Coordinates of C-alpha atoms and ligand atoms in Angstrom, one line a residue:
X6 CA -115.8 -35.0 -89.7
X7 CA -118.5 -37.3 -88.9
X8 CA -117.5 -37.4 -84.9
X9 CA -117.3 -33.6 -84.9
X10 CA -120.8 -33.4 -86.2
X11 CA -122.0 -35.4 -83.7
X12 CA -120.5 -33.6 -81.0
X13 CA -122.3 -30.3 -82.8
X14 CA -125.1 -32.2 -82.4
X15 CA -125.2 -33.2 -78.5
X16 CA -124.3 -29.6 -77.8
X17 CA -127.2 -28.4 -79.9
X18 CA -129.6 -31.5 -80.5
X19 CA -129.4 -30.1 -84.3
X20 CA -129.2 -33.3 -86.6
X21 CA -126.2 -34.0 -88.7
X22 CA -128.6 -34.2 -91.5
X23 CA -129.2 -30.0 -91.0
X24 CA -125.9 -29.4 -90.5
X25 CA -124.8 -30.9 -93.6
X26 CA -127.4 -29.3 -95.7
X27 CA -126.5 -25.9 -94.4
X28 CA -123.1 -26.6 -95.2
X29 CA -124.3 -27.3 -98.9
X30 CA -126.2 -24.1 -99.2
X31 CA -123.4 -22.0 -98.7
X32 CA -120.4 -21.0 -100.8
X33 CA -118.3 -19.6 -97.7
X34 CA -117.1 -22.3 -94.7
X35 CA -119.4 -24.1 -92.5
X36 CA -116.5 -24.5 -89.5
X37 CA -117.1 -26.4 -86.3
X38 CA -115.0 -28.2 -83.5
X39 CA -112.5 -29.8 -84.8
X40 CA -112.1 -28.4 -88.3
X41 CA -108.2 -28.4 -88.6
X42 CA -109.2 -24.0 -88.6
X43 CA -111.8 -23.7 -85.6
X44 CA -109.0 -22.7 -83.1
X45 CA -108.2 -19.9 -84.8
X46 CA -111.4 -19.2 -86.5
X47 CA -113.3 -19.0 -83.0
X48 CA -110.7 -16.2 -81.5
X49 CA -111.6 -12.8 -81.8
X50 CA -109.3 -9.5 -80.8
X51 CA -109.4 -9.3 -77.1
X52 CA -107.4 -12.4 -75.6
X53 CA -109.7 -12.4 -72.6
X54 CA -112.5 -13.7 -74.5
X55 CA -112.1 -17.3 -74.9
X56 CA -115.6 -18.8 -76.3
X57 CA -116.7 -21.7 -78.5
X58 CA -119.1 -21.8 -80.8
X59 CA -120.8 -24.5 -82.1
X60 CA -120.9 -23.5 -85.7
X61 CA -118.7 -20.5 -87.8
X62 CA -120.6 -19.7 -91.1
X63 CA -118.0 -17.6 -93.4
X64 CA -120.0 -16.2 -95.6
X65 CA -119.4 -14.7 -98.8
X66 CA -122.4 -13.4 -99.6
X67 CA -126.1 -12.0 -99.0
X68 CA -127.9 -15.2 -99.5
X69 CA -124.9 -17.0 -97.5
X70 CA -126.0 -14.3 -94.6
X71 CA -129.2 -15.3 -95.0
X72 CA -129.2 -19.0 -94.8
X73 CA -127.2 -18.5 -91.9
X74 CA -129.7 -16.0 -89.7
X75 CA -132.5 -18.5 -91.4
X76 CA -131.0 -21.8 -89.9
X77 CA -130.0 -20.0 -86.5
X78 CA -133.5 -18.7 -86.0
X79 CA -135.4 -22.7 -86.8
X80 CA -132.5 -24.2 -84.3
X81 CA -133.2 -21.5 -81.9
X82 CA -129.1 -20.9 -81.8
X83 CA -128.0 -18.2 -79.9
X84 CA -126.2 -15.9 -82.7
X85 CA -123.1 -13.2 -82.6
X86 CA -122.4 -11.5 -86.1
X87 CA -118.6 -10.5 -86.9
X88 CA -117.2 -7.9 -88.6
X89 CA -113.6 -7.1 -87.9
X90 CA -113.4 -9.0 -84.0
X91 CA -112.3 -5.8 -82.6
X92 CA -115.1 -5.4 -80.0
X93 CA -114.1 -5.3 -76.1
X94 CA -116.6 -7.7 -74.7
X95 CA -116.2 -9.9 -77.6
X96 CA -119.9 -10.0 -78.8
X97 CA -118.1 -11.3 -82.4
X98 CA -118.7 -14.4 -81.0
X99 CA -120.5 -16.8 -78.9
X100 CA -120.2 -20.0 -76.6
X101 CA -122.1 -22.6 -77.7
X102 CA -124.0 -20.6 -80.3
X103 CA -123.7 -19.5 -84.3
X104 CA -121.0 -17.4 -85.4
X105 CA -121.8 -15.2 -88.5
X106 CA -118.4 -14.3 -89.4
X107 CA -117.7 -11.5 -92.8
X108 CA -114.4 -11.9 -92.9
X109 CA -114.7 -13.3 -96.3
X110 CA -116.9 -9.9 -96.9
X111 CA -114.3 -7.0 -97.4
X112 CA -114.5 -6.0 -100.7
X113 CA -114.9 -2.3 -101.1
X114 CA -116.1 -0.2 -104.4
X115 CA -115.1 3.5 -105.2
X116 CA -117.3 5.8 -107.0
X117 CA -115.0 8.6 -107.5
X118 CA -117.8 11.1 -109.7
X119 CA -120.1 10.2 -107.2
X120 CA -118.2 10.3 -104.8
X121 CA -119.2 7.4 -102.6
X122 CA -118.4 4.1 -101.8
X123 CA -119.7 1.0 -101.2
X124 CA -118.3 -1.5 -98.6
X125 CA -118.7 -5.0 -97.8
X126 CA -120.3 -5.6 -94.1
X127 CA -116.8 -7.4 -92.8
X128 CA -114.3 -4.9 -94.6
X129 CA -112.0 -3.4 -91.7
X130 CA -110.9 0.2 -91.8
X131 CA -107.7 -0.6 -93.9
X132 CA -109.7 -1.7 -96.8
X133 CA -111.7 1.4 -97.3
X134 CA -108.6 3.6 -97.1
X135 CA -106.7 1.5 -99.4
X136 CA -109.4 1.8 -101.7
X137 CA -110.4 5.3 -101.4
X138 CA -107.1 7.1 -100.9
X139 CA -106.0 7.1 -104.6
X140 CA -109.2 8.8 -105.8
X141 CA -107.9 11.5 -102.8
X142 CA -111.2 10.6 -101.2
X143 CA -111.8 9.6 -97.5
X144 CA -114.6 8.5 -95.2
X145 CA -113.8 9.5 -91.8
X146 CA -113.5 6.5 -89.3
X147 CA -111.1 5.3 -86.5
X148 CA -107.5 5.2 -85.9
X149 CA -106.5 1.9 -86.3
X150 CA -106.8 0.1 -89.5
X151 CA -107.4 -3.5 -88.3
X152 CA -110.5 -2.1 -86.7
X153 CA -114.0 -3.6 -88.4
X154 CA -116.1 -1.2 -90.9
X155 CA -119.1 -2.6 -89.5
X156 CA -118.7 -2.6 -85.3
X157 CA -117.0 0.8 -85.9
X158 CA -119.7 2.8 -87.7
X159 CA -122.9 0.6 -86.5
X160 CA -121.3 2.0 -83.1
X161 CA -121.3 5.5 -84.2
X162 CA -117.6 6.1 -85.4
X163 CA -114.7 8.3 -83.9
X164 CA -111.4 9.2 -85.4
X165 CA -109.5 11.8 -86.9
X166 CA -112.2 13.5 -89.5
X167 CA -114.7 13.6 -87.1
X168 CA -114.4 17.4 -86.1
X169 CA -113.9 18.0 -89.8
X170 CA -116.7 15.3 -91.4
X171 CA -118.6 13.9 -88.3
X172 CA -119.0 10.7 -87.2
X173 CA -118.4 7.2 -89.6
X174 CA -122.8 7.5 -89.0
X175 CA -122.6 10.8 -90.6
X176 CA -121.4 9.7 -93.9
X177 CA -123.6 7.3 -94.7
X178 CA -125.9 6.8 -96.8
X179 CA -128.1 3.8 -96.8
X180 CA -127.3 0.0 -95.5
X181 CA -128.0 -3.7 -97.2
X182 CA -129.3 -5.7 -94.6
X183 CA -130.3 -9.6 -93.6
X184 CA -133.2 -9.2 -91.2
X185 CA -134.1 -11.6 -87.9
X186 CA -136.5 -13.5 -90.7
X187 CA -133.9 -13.7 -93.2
X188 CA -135.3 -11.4 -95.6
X189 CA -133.0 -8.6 -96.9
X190 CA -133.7 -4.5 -96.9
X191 CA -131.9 -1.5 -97.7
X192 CA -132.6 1.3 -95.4
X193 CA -131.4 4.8 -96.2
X194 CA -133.0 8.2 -95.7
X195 CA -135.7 7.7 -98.3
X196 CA -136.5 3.6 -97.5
X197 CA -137.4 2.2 -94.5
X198 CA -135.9 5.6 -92.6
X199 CA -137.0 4.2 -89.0
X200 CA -134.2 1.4 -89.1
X201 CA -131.7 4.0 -91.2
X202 CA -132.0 5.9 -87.8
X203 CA -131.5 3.2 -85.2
X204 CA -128.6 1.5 -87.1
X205 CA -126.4 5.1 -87.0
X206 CA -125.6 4.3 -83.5
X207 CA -127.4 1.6 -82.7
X208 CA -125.0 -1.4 -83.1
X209 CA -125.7 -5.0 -84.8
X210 CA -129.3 -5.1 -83.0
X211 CA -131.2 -4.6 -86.2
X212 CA -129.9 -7.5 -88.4
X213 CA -126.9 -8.2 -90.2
X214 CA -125.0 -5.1 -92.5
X215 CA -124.2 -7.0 -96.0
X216 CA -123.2 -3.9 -97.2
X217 CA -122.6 0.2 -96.4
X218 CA -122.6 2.7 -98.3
X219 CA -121.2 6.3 -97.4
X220 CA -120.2 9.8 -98.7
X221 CA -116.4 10.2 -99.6
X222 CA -115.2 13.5 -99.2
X223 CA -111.9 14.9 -100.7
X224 CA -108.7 15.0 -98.9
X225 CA -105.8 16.7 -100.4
X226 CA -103.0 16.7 -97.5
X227 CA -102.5 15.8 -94.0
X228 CA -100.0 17.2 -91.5
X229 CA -100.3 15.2 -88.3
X230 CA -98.5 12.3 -86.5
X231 CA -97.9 12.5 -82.5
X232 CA -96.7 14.9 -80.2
X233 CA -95.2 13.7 -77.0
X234 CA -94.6 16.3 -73.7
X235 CA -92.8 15.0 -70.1
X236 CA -95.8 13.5 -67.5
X237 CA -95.0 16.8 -65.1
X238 CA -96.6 18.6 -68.4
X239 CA -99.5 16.4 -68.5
X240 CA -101.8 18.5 -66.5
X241 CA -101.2 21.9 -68.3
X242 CA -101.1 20.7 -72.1
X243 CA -104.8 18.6 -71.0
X244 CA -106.4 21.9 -69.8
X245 CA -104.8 23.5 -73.0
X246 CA -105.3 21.2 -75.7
X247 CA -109.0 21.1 -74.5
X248 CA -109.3 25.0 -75.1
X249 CA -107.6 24.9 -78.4
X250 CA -110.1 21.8 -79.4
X251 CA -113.0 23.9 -78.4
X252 CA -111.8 27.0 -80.0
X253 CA -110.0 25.7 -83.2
X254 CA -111.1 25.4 -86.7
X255 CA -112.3 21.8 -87.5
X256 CA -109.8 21.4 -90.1
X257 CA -107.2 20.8 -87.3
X258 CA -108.2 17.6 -84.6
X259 CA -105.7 15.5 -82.3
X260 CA -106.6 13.5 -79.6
X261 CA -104.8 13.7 -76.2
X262 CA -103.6 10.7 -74.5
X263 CA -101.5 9.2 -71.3
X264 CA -99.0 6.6 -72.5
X265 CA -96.0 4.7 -71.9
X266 CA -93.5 5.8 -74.9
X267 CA -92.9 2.0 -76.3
X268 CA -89.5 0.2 -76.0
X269 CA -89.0 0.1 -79.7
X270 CA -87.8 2.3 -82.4
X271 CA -88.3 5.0 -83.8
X272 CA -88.8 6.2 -79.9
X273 CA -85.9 8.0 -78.8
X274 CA -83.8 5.3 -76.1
X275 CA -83.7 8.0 -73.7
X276 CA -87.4 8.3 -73.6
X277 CA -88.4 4.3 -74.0
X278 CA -90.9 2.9 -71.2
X279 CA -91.5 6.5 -69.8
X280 CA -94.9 7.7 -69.5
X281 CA -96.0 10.8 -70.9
X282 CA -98.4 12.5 -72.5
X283 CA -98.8 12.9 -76.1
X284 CA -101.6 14.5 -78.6
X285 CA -101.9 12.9 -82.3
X286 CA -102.5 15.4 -84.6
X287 CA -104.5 15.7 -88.1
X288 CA -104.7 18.8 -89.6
X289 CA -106.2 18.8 -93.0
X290 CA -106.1 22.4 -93.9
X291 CA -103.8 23.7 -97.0
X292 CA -100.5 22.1 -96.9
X293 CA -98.5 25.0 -97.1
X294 CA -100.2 27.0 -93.7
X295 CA -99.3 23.6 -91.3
X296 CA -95.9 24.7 -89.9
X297 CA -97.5 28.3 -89.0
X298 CA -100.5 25.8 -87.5
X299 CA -97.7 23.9 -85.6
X300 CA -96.3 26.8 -84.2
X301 CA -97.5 27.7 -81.1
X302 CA -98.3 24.2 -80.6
X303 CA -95.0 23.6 -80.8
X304 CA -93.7 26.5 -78.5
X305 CA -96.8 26.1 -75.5
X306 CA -94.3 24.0 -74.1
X307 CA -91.3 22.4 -75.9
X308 CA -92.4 18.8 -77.0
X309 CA -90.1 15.9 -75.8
X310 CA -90.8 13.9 -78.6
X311 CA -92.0 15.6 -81.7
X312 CA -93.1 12.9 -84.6
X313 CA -95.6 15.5 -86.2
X314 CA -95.1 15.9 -90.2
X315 CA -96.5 15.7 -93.3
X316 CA -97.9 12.0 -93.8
X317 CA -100.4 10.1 -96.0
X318 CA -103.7 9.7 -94.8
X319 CA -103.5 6.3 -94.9
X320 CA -100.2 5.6 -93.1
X321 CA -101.5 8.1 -90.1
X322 CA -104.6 5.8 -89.9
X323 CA -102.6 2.5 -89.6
X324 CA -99.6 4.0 -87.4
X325 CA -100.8 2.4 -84.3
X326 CA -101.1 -1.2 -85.6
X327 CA -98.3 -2.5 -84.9
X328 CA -99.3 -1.9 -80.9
X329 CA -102.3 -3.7 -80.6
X330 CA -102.2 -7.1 -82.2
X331 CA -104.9 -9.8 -81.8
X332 CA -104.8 -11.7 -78.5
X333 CA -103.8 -9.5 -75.9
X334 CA -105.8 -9.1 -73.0
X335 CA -108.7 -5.9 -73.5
X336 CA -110.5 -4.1 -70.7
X337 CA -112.5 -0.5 -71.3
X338 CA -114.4 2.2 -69.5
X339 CA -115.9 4.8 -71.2
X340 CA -118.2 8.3 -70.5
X341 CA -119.0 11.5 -72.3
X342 CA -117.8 14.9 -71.5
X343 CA -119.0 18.3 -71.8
X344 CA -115.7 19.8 -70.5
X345 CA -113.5 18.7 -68.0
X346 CA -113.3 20.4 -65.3
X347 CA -109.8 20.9 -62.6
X348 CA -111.2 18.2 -60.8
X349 CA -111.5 15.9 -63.7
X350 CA -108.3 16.9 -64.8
X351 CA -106.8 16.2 -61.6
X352 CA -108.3 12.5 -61.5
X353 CA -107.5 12.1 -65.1
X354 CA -103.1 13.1 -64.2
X355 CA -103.7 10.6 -61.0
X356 CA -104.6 7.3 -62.7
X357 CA -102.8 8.4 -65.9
X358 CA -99.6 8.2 -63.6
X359 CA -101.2 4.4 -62.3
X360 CA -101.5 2.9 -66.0
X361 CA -100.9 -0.4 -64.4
X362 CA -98.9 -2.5 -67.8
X363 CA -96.9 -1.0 -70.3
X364 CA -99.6 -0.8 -72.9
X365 CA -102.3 0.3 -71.1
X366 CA -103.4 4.1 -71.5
X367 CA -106.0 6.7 -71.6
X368 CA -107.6 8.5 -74.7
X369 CA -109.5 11.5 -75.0
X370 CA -111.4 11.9 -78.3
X371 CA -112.5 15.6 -79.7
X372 CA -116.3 14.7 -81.2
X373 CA -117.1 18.3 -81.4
X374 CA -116.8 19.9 -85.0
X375 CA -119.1 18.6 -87.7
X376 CA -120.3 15.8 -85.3
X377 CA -121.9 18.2 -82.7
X378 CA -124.0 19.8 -86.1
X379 CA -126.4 16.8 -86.2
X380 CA -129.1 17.0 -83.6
X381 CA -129.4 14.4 -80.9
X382 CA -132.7 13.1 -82.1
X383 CA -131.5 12.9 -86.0
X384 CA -129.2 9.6 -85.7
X385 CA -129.4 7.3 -82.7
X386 CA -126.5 8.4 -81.1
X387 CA -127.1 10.4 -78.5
X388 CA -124.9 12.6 -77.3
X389 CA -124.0 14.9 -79.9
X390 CA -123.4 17.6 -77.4
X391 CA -120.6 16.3 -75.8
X392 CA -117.7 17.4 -77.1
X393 CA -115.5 14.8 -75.6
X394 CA -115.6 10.8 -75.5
X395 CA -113.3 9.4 -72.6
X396 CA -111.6 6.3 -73.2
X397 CA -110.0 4.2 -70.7
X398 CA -108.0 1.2 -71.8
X399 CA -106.4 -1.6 -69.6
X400 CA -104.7 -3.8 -72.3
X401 CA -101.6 -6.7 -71.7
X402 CA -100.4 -9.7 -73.2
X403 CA -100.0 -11.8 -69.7
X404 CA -103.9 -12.6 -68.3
X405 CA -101.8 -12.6 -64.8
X406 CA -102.4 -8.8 -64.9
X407 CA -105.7 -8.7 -65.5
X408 CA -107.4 -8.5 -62.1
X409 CA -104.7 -5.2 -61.5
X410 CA -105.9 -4.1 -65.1
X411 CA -109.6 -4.7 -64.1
X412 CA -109.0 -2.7 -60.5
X413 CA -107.0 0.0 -62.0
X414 CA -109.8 1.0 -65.0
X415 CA -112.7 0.4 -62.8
X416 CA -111.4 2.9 -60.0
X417 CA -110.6 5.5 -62.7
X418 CA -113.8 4.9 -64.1
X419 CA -115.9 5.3 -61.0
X420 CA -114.1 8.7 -59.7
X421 CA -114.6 10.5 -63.0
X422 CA -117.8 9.3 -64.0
X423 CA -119.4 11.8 -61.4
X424 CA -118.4 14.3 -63.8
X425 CA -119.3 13.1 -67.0
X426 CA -122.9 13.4 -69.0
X427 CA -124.0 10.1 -67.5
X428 CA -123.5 7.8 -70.8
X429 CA -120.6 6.0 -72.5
X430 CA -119.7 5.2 -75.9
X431 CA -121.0 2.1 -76.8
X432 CA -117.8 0.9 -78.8
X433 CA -115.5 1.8 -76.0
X434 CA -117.6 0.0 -73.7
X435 CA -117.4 -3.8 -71.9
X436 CA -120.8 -5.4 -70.5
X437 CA -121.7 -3.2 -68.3
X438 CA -125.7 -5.0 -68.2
X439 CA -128.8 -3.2 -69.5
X440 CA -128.9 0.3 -67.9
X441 CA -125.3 1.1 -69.0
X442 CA -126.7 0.6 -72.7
X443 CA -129.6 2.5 -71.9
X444 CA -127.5 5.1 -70.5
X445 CA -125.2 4.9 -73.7
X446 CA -128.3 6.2 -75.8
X447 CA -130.1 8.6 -73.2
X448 CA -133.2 9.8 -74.6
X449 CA -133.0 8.1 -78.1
X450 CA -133.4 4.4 -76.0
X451 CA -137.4 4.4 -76.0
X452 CA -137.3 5.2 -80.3
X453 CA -134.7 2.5 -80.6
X454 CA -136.7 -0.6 -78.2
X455 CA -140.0 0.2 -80.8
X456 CA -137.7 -0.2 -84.1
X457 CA -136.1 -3.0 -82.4
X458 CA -139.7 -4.4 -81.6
X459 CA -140.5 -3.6 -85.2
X460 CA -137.7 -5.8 -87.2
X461 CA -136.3 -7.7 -84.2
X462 CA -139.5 -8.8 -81.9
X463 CA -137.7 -11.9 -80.3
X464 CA -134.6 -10.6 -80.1
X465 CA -132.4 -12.9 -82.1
X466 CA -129.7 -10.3 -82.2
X467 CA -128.8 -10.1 -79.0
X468 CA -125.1 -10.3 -78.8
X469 CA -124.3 -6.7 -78.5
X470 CA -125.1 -4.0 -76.4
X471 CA -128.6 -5.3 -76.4
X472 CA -131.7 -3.3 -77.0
X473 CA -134.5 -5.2 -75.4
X474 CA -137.7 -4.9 -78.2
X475 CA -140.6 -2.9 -76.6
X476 CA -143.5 -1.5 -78.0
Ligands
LIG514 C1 -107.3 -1.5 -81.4 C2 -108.7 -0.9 -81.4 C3 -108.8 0.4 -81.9 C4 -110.0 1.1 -81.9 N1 -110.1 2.3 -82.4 C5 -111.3 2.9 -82.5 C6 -111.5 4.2 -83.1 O1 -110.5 4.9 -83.4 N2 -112.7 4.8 -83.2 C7 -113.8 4.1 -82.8 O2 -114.9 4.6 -83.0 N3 -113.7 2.9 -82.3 C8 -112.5 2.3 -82.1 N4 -112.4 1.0 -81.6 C9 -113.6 0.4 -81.1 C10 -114.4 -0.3 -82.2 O3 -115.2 0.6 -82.9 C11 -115.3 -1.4 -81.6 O4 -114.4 -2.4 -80.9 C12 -116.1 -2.1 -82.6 O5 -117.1 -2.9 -82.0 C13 -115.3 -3.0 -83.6 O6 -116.0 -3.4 -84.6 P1 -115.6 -4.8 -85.3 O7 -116.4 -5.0 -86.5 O8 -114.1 -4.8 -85.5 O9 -115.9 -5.8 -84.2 P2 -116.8 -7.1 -84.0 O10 -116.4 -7.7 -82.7 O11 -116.7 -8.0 -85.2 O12 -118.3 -6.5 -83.9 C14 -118.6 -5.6 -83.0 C15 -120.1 -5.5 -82.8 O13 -120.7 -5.0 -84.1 C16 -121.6 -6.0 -84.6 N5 -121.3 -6.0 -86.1 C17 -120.1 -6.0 -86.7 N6 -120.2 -6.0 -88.0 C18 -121.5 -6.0 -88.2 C19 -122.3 -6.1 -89.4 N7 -121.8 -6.0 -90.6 N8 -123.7 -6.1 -89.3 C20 -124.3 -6.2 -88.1 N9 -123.6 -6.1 -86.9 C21 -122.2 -6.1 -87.0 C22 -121.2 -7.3 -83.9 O14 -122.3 -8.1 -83.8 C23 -120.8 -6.8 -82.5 O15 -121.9 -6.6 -81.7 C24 -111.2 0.4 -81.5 C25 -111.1 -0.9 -81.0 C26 -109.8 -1.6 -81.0 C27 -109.7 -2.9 -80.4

């Protein structure tokens, strides 16, 4: 122990003395290279991120949070706060800096005749459906439940519920924080309303999220599950699906995708390692009016593959796992859209035909609905009138495929982005340097560099899609 504490300490001049006593303050770990756990404690989701801290506090509380932004801030360490590790440019963690990692921080609490719950800042999107889905309660977040409660909705929050209850922002209510100081806040709509705003969209740039608390809202039965139709379909059921998405009622969402069908059951042999395209469906509306719901989706054009039934909220949430484990290798693009247009369309069919590994693929995500209700000013996410969020995703175990990855996303990127409204989602996006965060907020950047400026002046929290502080 004692050589790897002095290695801690010629990378950071911090004394062995400090390290130890921050190691007694707190009841998680104190983990630092060569703790028998650091390997894997320093990884985060995307394999192509490969940094290595200098210190990983686990912490298992508020005042373990606090001791950690405390002793970060006197050393002048260069922090990264993680929730659930799931974030493309890997801002979970940093090289040579502090790690403040929730993992230990999932716990989630149910109050069914309130009807809200609270969660723990490093809970992942697994734990609040486990917890909530017996009371027949959801809160609306993303489609794969290894994802982290706190990147996700600090991001803004897209998934299945969003036409029907907005975005994960939406639904909350009010945030337990650890400021830049150490000190701890709640903001909500009645306390400290400026930082409520910037933090419902506005990522880990305010401090660290001990705690959210959202809204639940009932959920009685879901029909959904994915619907796959041949590539030479691809172009027709895109222009279509987008219609029906403008025109349908919220209670029925899906997002549309290109995708190679997996080599693995329950994917028909037939079909295995052919791309197609496919639309995963959530409809929440009564039970018993789904199959007349199905029905002309089903007969637009026959569906090659047809997994679309009646299925627990939870199990539609986590039926994706299985295809993205930690460690593979992660690149994204990203960009808002109105509506696309035939041109769009046509680039979208082009490089959907190109996905250049077996597991790469391209999403589009319906945020009209509920989401579009809130006004662009009222949350700092910006773009609630876009109806669309584009999602580009390069992904492979083997790094040898990364620079074709890279190529492949970038070149999409750059021939639709002409028809987008100019920003990304942050969540969806890599490091794409200042004015692609600015972009990503639009007007609401100037409001969120004063409240930045306000409870972040030196910009301790600057491993995320930074918001430079400015008065
Ligand atoms: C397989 C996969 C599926 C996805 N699906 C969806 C989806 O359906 N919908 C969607 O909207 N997004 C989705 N995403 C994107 C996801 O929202 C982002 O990657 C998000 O950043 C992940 O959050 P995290 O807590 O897991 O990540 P982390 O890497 O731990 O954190 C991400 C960022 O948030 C900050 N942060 C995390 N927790 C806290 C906290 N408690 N307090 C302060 N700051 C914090 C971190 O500092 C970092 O900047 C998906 C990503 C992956 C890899």
């Amino acid at each position: 122990m004692s050589d790897v504490l002095t290695d801690v300490k010629k990378a950071t001049g911090i004394s062995k003395d400090a390290i130890a006593a921050l190691r007694m303050k707190l009841r998680g770990d104190l983990i630092s290279p060569g703790d028998p756990q650091y390997d894997l404690a320093r990884r985060v989701h995307n394999g192509m991120i490969d940094k290595h801290p200098a210190l990983i506090a686990r912490c298992v509380d508020v005042a373990d949070v606090s001791s950690a932004v405390e002793f970060g801030c006197d050393y002048g360490l260069d922090i990264a706060i993680r929730g659930g590790s799931h974030n493309g440019p890997g801002f979970g963690t940093i090289e040579g800096g502090l790690v403040i990692d929730l993992s230990r921080m999932r716990s989630v609490w149910v109050d069914p005749d309130e009807r809200t719950v609270r969660v723990e800042g490093g809970a992942l999107l697994g734990d609040v459906d486990h917890a909530t889905y017996p009371f027949s309660l959801i809160v609306p977040a993303g489609i794969v439940s290894t994802v982290g409660i706190g990147g996700l909705t600090l991001g803004g929050g897209v998934g299945y519920l969003t036409r029907r209850n907005g975005l994960t922002v939406d639904n909350l209510l009010s945030v337990d924080m650890v400021l830049a100081d150490g000190t701890f806040l709640t903001a909500s709509k009645e306390r400290n309303e400026d930082l409520f705003w910037a933090v419902r969209g506005g990522g880990g740039n305010f401090g660290v999220v001990t705690s959210f608390l959202f809204k639940a809202s009932l959920l009685s039965s879901v029909y959904g599950g994915p619907i796959f139709w041949a590539l030479e379909d691809a172009e027709d059921i895109l222009a279509w699906w987008q219609d029906l998405i403008l025109r349908d009622p919220d209670e029925l969402s899906g997002w549309y995708g290109i995708v190679t069908v997996p080599k693995a059951t329950p994917f028909p042999e037939m079909y295995q390692g052919k791309k197609m395209c496919v639309v995963t469906w959530c409809y929440t509306g009564p039970g018993e009016k789904a199959t007349g719901v199905f029905k002309p989706i089903r007969s637009y054009r026959t569906p090659t593959i047809d997994f679309a039934g009646p299925i627990q909220y939870p199990a539609l949430q986590s039926m994706f796992d299985a295809l993205f484990p930690a460690g593979m290798q992660w690149y994204w693009k990203t960009d808002f859209f109105k509506h696309f247009e035939d041109q769009a369309i046509d680039i979208n069919i082009k490089y959907g035909k190109q996905l250049p590994t077996p597991i790469s693929q391209m999403h589009i995500y319906p945020i009209n609905g509920m989401a579009s209700k809130v006004g662009n000013e009222e949350t700092a996410w910006g773009y609630r009138d876009a109806n669309f969020i584009h999602d580009i995703i390069a992904i492979d175990p083997d790094p040898a495929n990364n620079e074709k990855m890279i190529q492949w996303a970038r070149e999409y990127a750059q021939s639709i982005h002409p028809y987008s409204l100019g920003g990304g989602y942050v969540n969806f996006m890599m490091e794409e340097g200042h004015e692609g965060v600015k972009s990503s907020y639009g007007d609401n950047y100037t409001r969120l560099a004063k409240i930045k400026a306000k409870y972040d002046p030196n910009n301790l929290f600057h491993v995320n899609q930074n918001i430079l502080p400015q008065m």
